[in-house]
């Protein structure tokens, strides 16, 4: 059964396969996190271990890179198979309010259309709540109907539609997205 784990060097092979899938996908742009992987981490196991440690450390203000806010990144896995990643930003900047939101997620192409994104967002909401986010701003590209459905299935209430994004507020207090309180 899929679950969240902290980024881990034990998933090197599966993570690298997912990165290759994201780069080969002609239907969607390459997710920002793929381009953010330290290049050496793609070829050197020790560098990959350092990369995963950096990603985990970004939860702490002291580990946050310039221009970033603290964020908790989790990997959605089924056993040893990397299925996707999700990041919860602990706070928003003006840029994140327009283009990023509190929660961002990506499912590897070979695992799409299997309910993973919906399950990931549902599992992330109580984690966001524990980080002090009572309502999460979650957004998708205007044309990404699949992500729109994921957000709405998790109780997303449309805030607005900009030139590039559909922006939603999602309460983090619900235990089951199919049964809002």
Tab-separated table of C-alpha atoms in Angstrom:
chain	number	residue	atom	x	y	z
A	1	UNK	CA	0.000	0.000	0.000
A	2	UNK	CA	1.483	3.387	-0.940
A	3	UNK	CA	2.657	5.661	1.841
A	4	UNK	CA	4.722	8.760	2.508
A	5	UNK	CA	8.332	8.427	3.571
A	6	UNK	CA	11.108	10.924	4.031
A	7	UNK	CA	13.357	11.224	0.975
A	8	UNK	CA	15.775	8.313	1.221
A	9	UNK	CA	18.923	7.247	-0.580
A	10	UNK	CA	17.613	3.657	-0.488
A	11	UNK	CA	15.283	4.562	-3.375
A	12	UNK	CA	18.078	5.741	-5.681
A	13	UNK	CA	17.320	3.340	-8.551
A	14	UNK	CA	13.572	3.944	-8.556
A	15	UNK	CA	13.971	7.708	-8.125
A	16	UNK	CA	16.375	7.885	-11.084
A	17	UNK	CA	13.940	5.871	-13.213
A	18	UNK	CA	11.168	8.321	-12.270
A	19	UNK	CA	13.376	11.307	-13.177
A	20	UNK	CA	13.956	9.727	-16.600
A	21	UNK	CA	10.182	9.256	-17.008
A	22	UNK	CA	9.472	12.883	-16.088
A	23	UNK	CA	12.066	14.092	-18.600
A	24	UNK	CA	10.713	11.841	-21.368
A	25	UNK	CA	7.065	12.832	-20.788
A	26	UNK	CA	5.870	14.889	-23.742
A	27	UNK	CA	2.446	15.663	-22.229
A	28	UNK	CA	3.561	17.738	-19.216
A	29	UNK	CA	6.430	20.089	-18.450
A	30	UNK	CA	9.282	18.651	-16.384
A	31	UNK	CA	8.470	19.342	-12.699
A	32	UNK	CA	10.683	21.918	-11.024
A	33	UNK	CA	11.926	19.408	-8.451
A	34	UNK	CA	13.481	17.271	-11.220
A	35	UNK	CA	15.591	20.190	-12.385
A	36	UNK	CA	16.407	20.956	-8.739
A	37	UNK	CA	18.129	17.596	-8.169
A	38	UNK	CA	21.844	18.141	-7.717
A	39	UNK	CA	23.390	16.938	-11.032
A	40	UNK	CA	26.014	14.811	-9.250
A	41	UNK	CA	23.202	13.050	-7.366
A	42	UNK	CA	22.061	11.549	-10.650
A	43	UNK	CA	25.329	9.647	-11.112
A	44	UNK	CA	26.942	9.271	-7.681
A	45	UNK	CA	25.264	7.381	-4.793
A	46	UNK	CA	27.107	9.471	-2.168
A	47	UNK	CA	25.914	12.677	-3.834
A	48	UNK	CA	22.369	11.260	-3.958
A	49	UNK	CA	22.551	10.610	-0.220
A	50	UNK	CA	23.674	14.221	0.297
A	51	UNK	CA	20.816	15.406	-1.931
A	52	UNK	CA	18.186	13.513	0.086
A	53	UNK	CA	19.676	14.873	3.325
A	54	UNK	CA	19.468	18.421	1.929
A	55	UNK	CA	15.822	17.943	0.956
A	56	UNK	CA	14.941	16.648	4.427
A	57	UNK	CA	16.860	19.516	6.065
A	58	UNK	CA	14.809	22.087	4.129
A	59	UNK	CA	12.089	21.590	6.752
A	60	UNK	CA	14.178	23.646	9.140
A	61	UNK	CA	14.678	27.387	8.726
A	62	UNK	CA	18.426	26.810	9.079
A	63	UNK	CA	18.379	24.349	6.153
A	64	UNK	CA	16.335	26.534	3.845
A	65	UNK	CA	18.120	27.808	0.753
A	66	UNK	CA	18.027	31.501	-0.146
A	67	UNK	CA	14.812	32.348	-1.979
A	68	UNK	CA	12.976	29.346	-0.526
A	69	UNK	CA	10.691	28.939	2.481
A	70	UNK	CA	10.878	25.965	4.846
A	71	UNK	CA	9.113	23.000	3.243
A	72	UNK	CA	8.473	19.401	4.118
A	73	UNK	CA	9.097	17.140	1.140
A	74	UNK	CA	7.750	13.606	1.261
A	75	UNK	CA	8.044	10.761	-1.211
A	76	UNK	CA	5.029	8.617	-2.064
A	77	UNK	CA	6.249	5.048	-2.364
A	78	UNK	CA	4.981	1.521	-2.675
A	79	UNK	CA	7.665	-0.646	-1.130
A	80	UNK	CA	10.860	0.207	-3.012
A	81	UNK	CA	9.053	1.982	-5.877
A	82	UNK	CA	9.084	5.783	-5.969
A	83	UNK	CA	5.634	6.901	-7.180
A	84	UNK	CA	5.811	10.640	-6.610
A	85	UNK	CA	6.697	13.505	-4.349
A	86	UNK	CA	4.825	16.152	-2.448
A	87	UNK	CA	6.055	19.342	-0.809
A	88	UNK	CA	4.291	21.301	1.897
A	89	UNK	CA	5.518	24.870	2.142
A	90	UNK	CA	5.280	26.061	5.721
A	91	UNK	CA	4.436	29.625	4.713
A	92	UNK	CA	3.782	31.604	1.559
A	93	UNK	CA	5.590	34.454	-0.148
A	94	UNK	CA	3.867	36.756	-2.635
A	95	UNK	CA	5.257	34.637	-5.495
A	96	UNK	CA	4.015	31.390	-3.903
A	97	UNK	CA	0.600	32.989	-3.393
A	98	UNK	CA	0.355	33.497	-7.163
A	99	UNK	CA	2.218	30.506	-8.590
A	100	UNK	CA	2.999	27.812	-6.007
A	101	UNK	CA	0.715	27.551	-3.012
A	102	UNK	CA	1.254	25.563	0.165
A	103	UNK	CA	1.200	22.098	-1.400
A	104	UNK	CA	2.661	20.877	-4.667
A	105	UNK	CA	2.762	17.299	-5.905
A	106	UNK	CA	3.971	15.249	-8.850
A	107	UNK	CA	3.229	11.645	-9.782
A	108	UNK	CA	5.662	9.813	-12.041
A	109	UNK	CA	4.153	9.261	-15.498
A	110	UNK	CA	3.905	5.450	-15.224
A	111	UNK	CA	1.898	5.787	-11.977
A	112	UNK	CA	-0.600	8.418	-13.149
A	113	UNK	CA	-4.357	7.860	-13.346
A	114	UNK	CA	-4.264	5.365	-10.489
A	115	UNK	CA	-5.505	7.671	-7.709
A	116	UNK	CA	-2.086	8.474	-6.277
A	117	UNK	CA	-2.349	12.265	-6.509
A	118	UNK	CA	-5.740	12.275	-4.777
A	119	UNK	CA	-4.428	9.976	-2.031
A	120	UNK	CA	-1.237	12.024	-1.649
A	121	UNK	CA	-3.099	15.291	-1.200
A	122	UNK	CA	-5.530	13.690	1.269
A	123	UNK	CA	-2.625	12.250	3.291
A	124	UNK	CA	-0.796	15.596	3.224
A	125	UNK	CA	-3.641	17.682	4.670
A	126	UNK	CA	-3.228	16.540	8.312
A	127	UNK	CA	0.531	16.987	7.969
A	128	UNK	CA	-0.003	20.547	6.740
A	129	UNK	CA	-2.340	21.109	9.679
A	130	UNK	CA	0.368	19.918	12.088
A	131	UNK	CA	2.697	22.515	10.519
A	132	UNK	CA	0.219	25.301	11.326
A	133	UNK	CA	-1.498	25.531	7.927
A	134	UNK	CA	-5.239	25.622	8.656
A	135	UNK	CA	-6.208	26.196	5.024
A	136	UNK	CA	-3.854	25.197	2.266
A	137	UNK	CA	-3.601	27.154	-0.935
A	138	UNK	CA	-3.338	24.515	-3.660
A	139	UNK	CA	-3.198	25.318	-7.335
A	140	UNK	CA	-2.835	23.800	-10.761
A	141	UNK	CA	-2.302	25.005	-14.279
A	142	UNK	CA	-5.537	26.223	-15.866
A	143	UNK	CA	-5.453	23.394	-18.383
A	144	UNK	CA	-4.575	20.568	-15.975
A	145	UNK	CA	-8.006	18.964	-15.597
A	146	UNK	CA	-6.610	15.916	-13.760
A	147	UNK	CA	-5.075	18.087	-11.034
A	148	UNK	CA	-8.241	20.182	-10.860
A	149	UNK	CA	-10.180	16.991	-10.093
A	150	UNK	CA	-7.620	15.948	-7.454
A	151	UNK	CA	-7.952	19.256	-5.631
A	152	UNK	CA	-11.748	19.295	-5.844
A	153	UNK	CA	-11.943	15.661	-4.652
A	154	UNK	CA	-10.080	16.830	-1.545
A	155	UNK	CA	-12.598	19.591	-0.835
A	156	UNK	CA	-10.862	22.399	-2.726
A	157	UNK	CA	-12.937	25.563	-2.949
A	158	UNK	CA	-12.096	27.644	-6.001
A	159	UNK	CA	-10.573	30.985	-5.050
A	160	UNK	CA	-9.988	32.275	-8.567
A	161	UNK	CA	-8.633	31.564	-12.013
A	162	UNK	CA	-5.659	33.638	-13.112
A	163	UNK	CA	-4.010	33.767	-16.526
A	164	UNK	CA	-1.979	30.661	-15.620
A	165	UNK	CA	-3.492	28.996	-12.546
A	166	UNK	CA	-6.651	27.729	-10.892
A	167	UNK	CA	-6.239	28.534	-7.177
A	168	UNK	CA	-8.113	26.708	-4.414
A	169	UNK	CA	-8.382	26.800	-0.642
A	170	UNK	CA	-8.404	23.348	0.931
A	171	UNK	CA	-9.222	22.894	4.623
A	172	UNK	CA	-6.643	20.797	6.452
A	173	UNK	CA	-8.993	19.669	9.220
A	174	UNK	CA	-11.014	17.026	7.379
A	175	UNK	CA	-10.151	13.393	8.016
A	176	UNK	CA	-11.807	12.011	4.860
A	177	UNK	CA	-11.985	14.118	1.676
A	178	UNK	CA	-15.203	12.375	0.586
A	179	UNK	CA	-17.001	13.450	3.765
A	180	UNK	CA	-16.327	17.105	4.599
A	181	UNK	CA	-17.156	18.271	8.075
